[in-house]
PDB file of C-alpha atoms in Angstrom:
ATOM      1  CA  MET Y 270       0.260   0.061   0.091  1.00 42.00           C
ATOM      2  CA  PRO Y 271       1.528   3.406  -1.276  1.00 50.00           C
ATOM      3  CA  ALA Y 272       2.356   5.843   1.759  1.00 54.00           C
ATOM      4  CA  ALA Y 273       0.628   9.082   1.946  1.00 63.00           C
ATOM      5  CA  VAL Y 274       2.761  12.048   1.001  1.00 63.00           C
ATOM      6  CA  HIS Y 275       2.137  13.505   4.593  1.00 65.00           C
ATOM      7  CA  ASP Y 276       3.471  10.336   5.992  1.00 70.00           C
ATOM      8  CA  ALA Y 277       6.658  10.301   4.119  1.00 77.00           C
ATOM      9  CA  CYS Y 278      10.217  11.156   5.322  1.00 88.00           C
ATOM     10  CA  ILE Y 279      13.378  11.225   3.381  1.00 89.00           C
ATOM     11  CA  THR Y 280      16.791  11.258   5.216  1.00 89.00           C
ATOM     12  CA  GLY Y 281      19.274  14.198   3.998  1.00 93.00           C
ATOM     13  CA  ASN Y 282      20.850  17.279   4.149  1.00 96.00           C
ATOM     14  CA  ARG Y 283      18.082  19.841   4.349  1.00 95.00           C
ATOM     15  CA  GLU Y 284      19.723  22.790   2.556  1.00 97.00           C
ATOM     16  CA  ALA Y 285      21.140  20.569  -0.280  1.00 97.00           C
ATOM     17  CA  LEU Y 286      17.770  19.155  -1.160  1.00 97.00           C
ATOM     18  CA  SER Y 287      16.022  22.333  -0.961  1.00 97.00           C
ATOM     19  CA  GLY Y 288      18.355  23.918  -3.066  1.00 97.00           C
ATOM     20  CA  ALA Y 289      18.238  21.057  -5.522  1.00 98.00           C
ATOM     21  CA  ILE Y 290      14.271  21.779  -5.388  1.00 98.00           C
ATOM     22  CA  LEU Y 291      14.670  25.345  -5.893  1.00 97.00           C
ATOM     23  CA  ASN Y 292      17.049  25.059  -8.611  1.00 96.00           C
ATOM     24  CA  LEU Y 293      14.402  22.894 -10.720  1.00 97.00           C
ATOM     25  CA  ILE Y 294      11.648  25.572 -10.106  1.00 96.00           C
ATOM     26  CA  SER Y 295      13.884  28.355 -10.841  1.00 93.00           C
ATOM     27  CA  ASN Y 296      15.317  26.760 -14.058  1.00 91.00           C
ATOM     28  CA  ALA Y 297      11.719  26.183 -15.149  1.00 93.00           C
ATOM     29  CA  LEU Y 298      10.621  29.599 -14.779  1.00 92.00           C
ATOM     30  CA  GLN Y 299      13.789  31.149 -16.380  1.00 88.00           C
ATOM     31  CA  HIS Y 300      13.322  28.864 -19.390  1.00 85.00           C
ATOM     32  CA  SER Y 301       9.473  29.366 -19.521  1.00 86.00           C
ATOM     33  CA  GLY Y 302       9.534  33.259 -20.570  1.00 82.00           C
ATOM     34  CA  PRO Y 303       6.893  35.712 -19.338  1.00 86.00           C
ATOM     35  CA  ASP Y 304       3.833  33.729 -19.358  1.00 88.00           C
ATOM     36  CA  ALA Y 305       5.568  30.968 -17.426  1.00 86.00           C
ATOM     37  CA  ARG Y 306       3.345  28.505 -15.851  1.00 93.00           C
ATOM     38  CA  VAL Y 307       5.498  25.682 -13.525  1.00 95.00           C
ATOM     39  CA  CYS Y 308       3.569  22.827 -11.928  1.00 96.00           C
ATOM     40  CA  VAL Y 309       5.199  21.049  -8.871  1.00 97.00           C
ATOM     41  CA  ASP Y 310       3.844  17.529  -8.600  1.00 96.00           C
ATOM     42  CA  VAL Y 311       4.732  15.184  -5.557  1.00 95.00           C
ATOM     43  CA  ARG Y 312       3.914  11.604  -5.014  1.00 95.00           C
ATOM     44  CA  ILE Y 313       4.892   8.534  -3.299  1.00 95.00           C
ATOM     45  CA  ALA Y 314       5.741   5.582  -5.737  1.00 93.00           C
ATOM     46  CA  HIS Y 315       7.681   2.217  -5.369  1.00 91.00           C
ATOM     47  CA  ASN Y 316       8.908   3.278  -2.197  1.00 93.00           C
ATOM     48  CA  ARG Y 317      10.387   6.578  -3.320  1.00 96.00           C
ATOM     49  CA  PHE Y 318       9.690  10.226  -2.891  1.00 96.00           C
ATOM     50  CA  GLU Y 319       9.046  11.660  -6.602  1.00 97.00           C
ATOM     51  CA  LEU Y 320       8.741  15.398  -7.275  1.00 97.00           C
ATOM     52  CA  ARG Y 321       7.956  16.354 -10.732  1.00 97.00           C
ATOM     53  CA  VAL Y 322       8.605  20.104 -11.901  1.00 97.00           C
ATOM     54  CA  ARG Y 323       7.052  20.996 -15.256  1.00 95.00           C
ATOM     55  CA  ASP Y 324       6.646  23.981 -17.190  1.00 94.00           C
ATOM     56  CA  ASN Y 325       5.099  25.218 -20.621  1.00 92.00           C
ATOM     57  CA  GLY Y 326       8.321  26.679 -22.147  1.00 90.00           C
ATOM     58  CA  PRO Y 327       9.892  25.541 -25.247  1.00 88.00           C
ATOM     59  CA  GLY Y 328      11.198  22.333 -23.815  1.00 89.00           C
ATOM     60  CA  VAL Y 329      14.766  20.855 -23.884  1.00 88.00           C
ATOM     61  CA  ALA Y 330      16.375  20.982 -27.780  1.00 86.00           C
ATOM     62  CA  ALA Y 331      16.800  17.434 -28.792  1.00 86.00           C
ATOM     63  CA  GLU Y 332      20.578  18.372 -29.472  1.00 87.00           C
ATOM     64  CA  TYR Y 333      20.946  19.323 -25.590  1.00 86.00           C
ATOM     65  CA  ARG Y 334      19.237  16.410 -23.814  1.00 89.00           C
ATOM     66  CA  ASP Y 335      22.127  14.319 -23.410  1.00 88.00           C
ATOM     67  CA  ARG Y 336      24.299  17.220 -22.124  1.00 89.00           C
ATOM     68  CA  ILE Y 337      21.816  19.165 -19.593  1.00 88.00           C
ATOM     69  CA  PHE Y 338      23.218  17.444 -16.456  1.00 91.00           C
ATOM     70  CA  GLU Y 339      27.120  17.891 -17.293  1.00 88.00           C
ATOM     71  CA  PRO Y 340      28.694  20.393 -15.156  1.00 84.00           C
ATOM     72  CA  PHE Y 341      29.560  23.920 -17.202  1.00 80.00           C
ATOM     73  CA  PHE Y 342      27.256  22.892 -20.053  1.00 74.00           C
ATOM     74  CA  THR Y 343      24.673  26.052 -20.890  1.00 74.00           C
ATOM     75  CA  SER Y 344      22.486  27.144 -23.642  1.00 72.00           C
ATOM     76  CA  ARG Y 345      22.077  30.602 -22.091  1.00 70.00           C
ATOM     77  CA  PRO Y 346      24.790  33.142 -22.441  1.00 72.00           C
ATOM     78  CA  ASP Y 347      24.203  34.298 -18.744  1.00 75.00           C
ATOM     79  CA  GLY Y 348      24.109  30.718 -17.378  1.00 70.00           C
ATOM     80  CA  THR Y 349      27.039  29.079 -15.465  1.00 74.00           C
ATOM     81  CA  GLY Y 350      25.965  25.374 -16.637  1.00 68.00           C
ATOM     82  CA  LEU Y 351      26.145  24.133 -12.816  1.00 83.00           C
ATOM     83  CA  GLY Y 352      22.670  24.157 -11.784  1.00 88.00           C
ATOM     84  CA  LEU Y 353      21.326  20.936 -13.080  1.00 94.00           C
ATOM     85  CA  ALA Y 354      24.571  19.152 -12.427  1.00 94.00           C
ATOM     86  CA  VAL Y 355      24.291  20.232  -9.041  1.00 95.00           C
ATOM     87  CA  VAL Y 356      20.864  18.944  -8.566  1.00 97.00           C
ATOM     88  CA  ARG Y 357      22.107  15.703 -10.179  1.00 97.00           C
ATOM     89  CA  SER Y 358      24.867  15.386  -7.691  1.00 97.00           C
ATOM     90  CA  VAL Y 359      22.723  16.308  -4.553  1.00 98.00           C
ATOM     91  CA  ALA Y 360      20.319  13.896  -5.790  1.00 98.00           C
ATOM     92  CA  ARG Y 361      22.633  10.857  -6.307  1.00 97.00           C
ATOM     93  CA  ALA Y 362      24.506  11.962  -2.907  1.00 97.00           C
ATOM     94  CA  HIS Y 363      21.118  10.912  -1.289  1.00 97.00           C
ATOM     95  CA  GLY Y 364      20.521   7.832  -3.133  1.00 97.00           C
ATOM     96  CA  GLY Y 365      18.338   9.322  -5.684  1.00 98.00           C
ATOM     97  CA  ASP Y 366      18.262  10.827  -9.257  1.00 98.00           C
ATOM     98  CA  VAL Y 367      17.285  13.584 -11.575  1.00 98.00           C
ATOM     99  CA  THR Y 368      16.049  12.845 -14.797  1.00 97.00           C
ATOM    100  CA  LEU Y 369      14.519  14.621 -17.942  1.00 96.00           C
ATOM    101  CA  GLU Y 370      11.327  12.792 -18.497  1.00 93.00           C
ATOM    102  CA  LYS Y 371      10.215  12.270 -22.151  1.00 74.00           C
ATOM    103  CA  PRO Y 372       8.418  15.535 -23.318  1.00 67.00           C
ATOM    104  CA  ASP Y 373       4.775  15.034 -24.261  1.00 67.00           C
ATOM    105  CA  GLY Y 374       3.955  18.250 -26.215  1.00 69.00           C
ATOM    106  CA  THR Y 375       5.614  21.595 -24.940  1.00 81.00           C
ATOM    107  CA  GLY Y 376       7.594  22.371 -21.996  1.00 91.00           C
ATOM    108  CA  ALA Y 377      10.018  20.108 -19.829  1.00 94.00           C
ATOM    109  CA  CYS Y 378       9.450  17.769 -17.066  1.00 96.00           C
ATOM    110  CA  PHE Y 379      12.187  17.135 -14.529  1.00 97.00           C
ATOM    111  CA  LEU Y 380      11.772  13.848 -12.065  1.00 98.00           C
ATOM    112  CA  LEU Y 381      13.790  14.155  -8.990  1.00 98.00           C
ATOM    113  CA  SER Y 382      13.239  10.876  -7.101  1.00 98.00           C
ATOM    114  CA  LEU Y 383      14.575  10.007  -3.627  1.00 98.00           C
ATOM    115  CA  PRO Y 384      14.319   6.774  -1.392  1.00 97.00           C
ATOM    116  CA  LEU Y 385      11.977   6.935   1.333  1.00 94.00           C
ATOM    117  CA  GLN Y 386      13.434   6.260   4.956  1.00 86.00           C
ATOM    118  CA  ALA Y 387      11.914   3.235   6.347  1.00 69.00           C
ATOM    119  CA  ALA Y 388       9.490   3.600   9.389  1.00 61.00           C
ATOM    120  CA  ASP Y 389      11.505   1.176  11.544  1.00 55.00           C
ATOM    121  CA  SER Y 390      14.422   3.608  10.895  1.00 56.00           C
ATOM    122  CA  ARG Y 391      12.522   6.947  11.701  1.00 50.00           C
ATOM    123  CA  GLN Y 392      11.544   5.258  14.988  1.00 48.00           C
ATOM    124  CA  ARG Y 393      15.029   4.298  15.783  1.00 47.00           C
ATOM    125  CA  ASP Y 394      16.109   7.866  15.062  1.00 47.00           C
ATOM    126  CA  THR Y 395      13.364   9.596  17.228  1.00 44.00           C
ATOM    127  CA  ALA Y 396      14.258   7.090  20.121  1.00 43.00           C
ATOM    128  CA  SER Y 397      17.923   7.764  20.036  1.00 41.00           C
ATOM    129  CA  GLY Y 398      17.397  11.586  19.475  1.00 42.00           C
ATOM    130  CA  HIS Y 399      19.085  11.623  16.043  1.00 40.00           C
ATOM    131  CA  GLN Y 400      17.138  14.092  13.594  1.00 40.00           C
ATOM    132  CA  THR Y 401      18.288  12.658  10.166  1.00 43.00           C
ATOM    133  CA  SER Y 402      14.769  12.663   8.570  1.00 39.00           C
ATOM    134  CA  GLN Y 403      12.707  15.471   7.338  1.00 43.00           C
ATOM    135  CA  GLU Y 404       9.054  15.354   7.000  1.00 42.00           C
ATOM    136  CA  VAL Y 405       7.899  15.882   3.500  1.00 42.00           C
ATOM    137  CA  ALA Y 406       4.759  18.062   2.980  1.00 37.00           C
ATOM    138  CA  ALA Y 407       2.874  18.225  -0.210  1.00 33.00           C
TER     139      ALA Y 407
END
């Protein structure tokens, strides 16, 4: 039975994970233009926390799709090319990943997937006084 989003916990560095999520949202806003519409969807599936950031921009050009997670790769004259590389590094450091999902129509959709912390592990952390998990709120 899938866990409810409000009951889900992930373990990790709060600042790093928050920065990764904010980076995905910021990228979506930057690449969508003045009429930007960005949607963030959260769900629990296959014992993983999944966060999707979708936008209504032009999407990722086919010739860039294999390189967008490389450090210093950018399609913007004022970009550093570090944003998505950092997001991927943070995700992988937490046992997860970030991917560009196959576009269907306009825009781009990035999926950040992280493993859930086991319930018995949360109980041990609470009993020992360690704060290693963060509540995930929708």
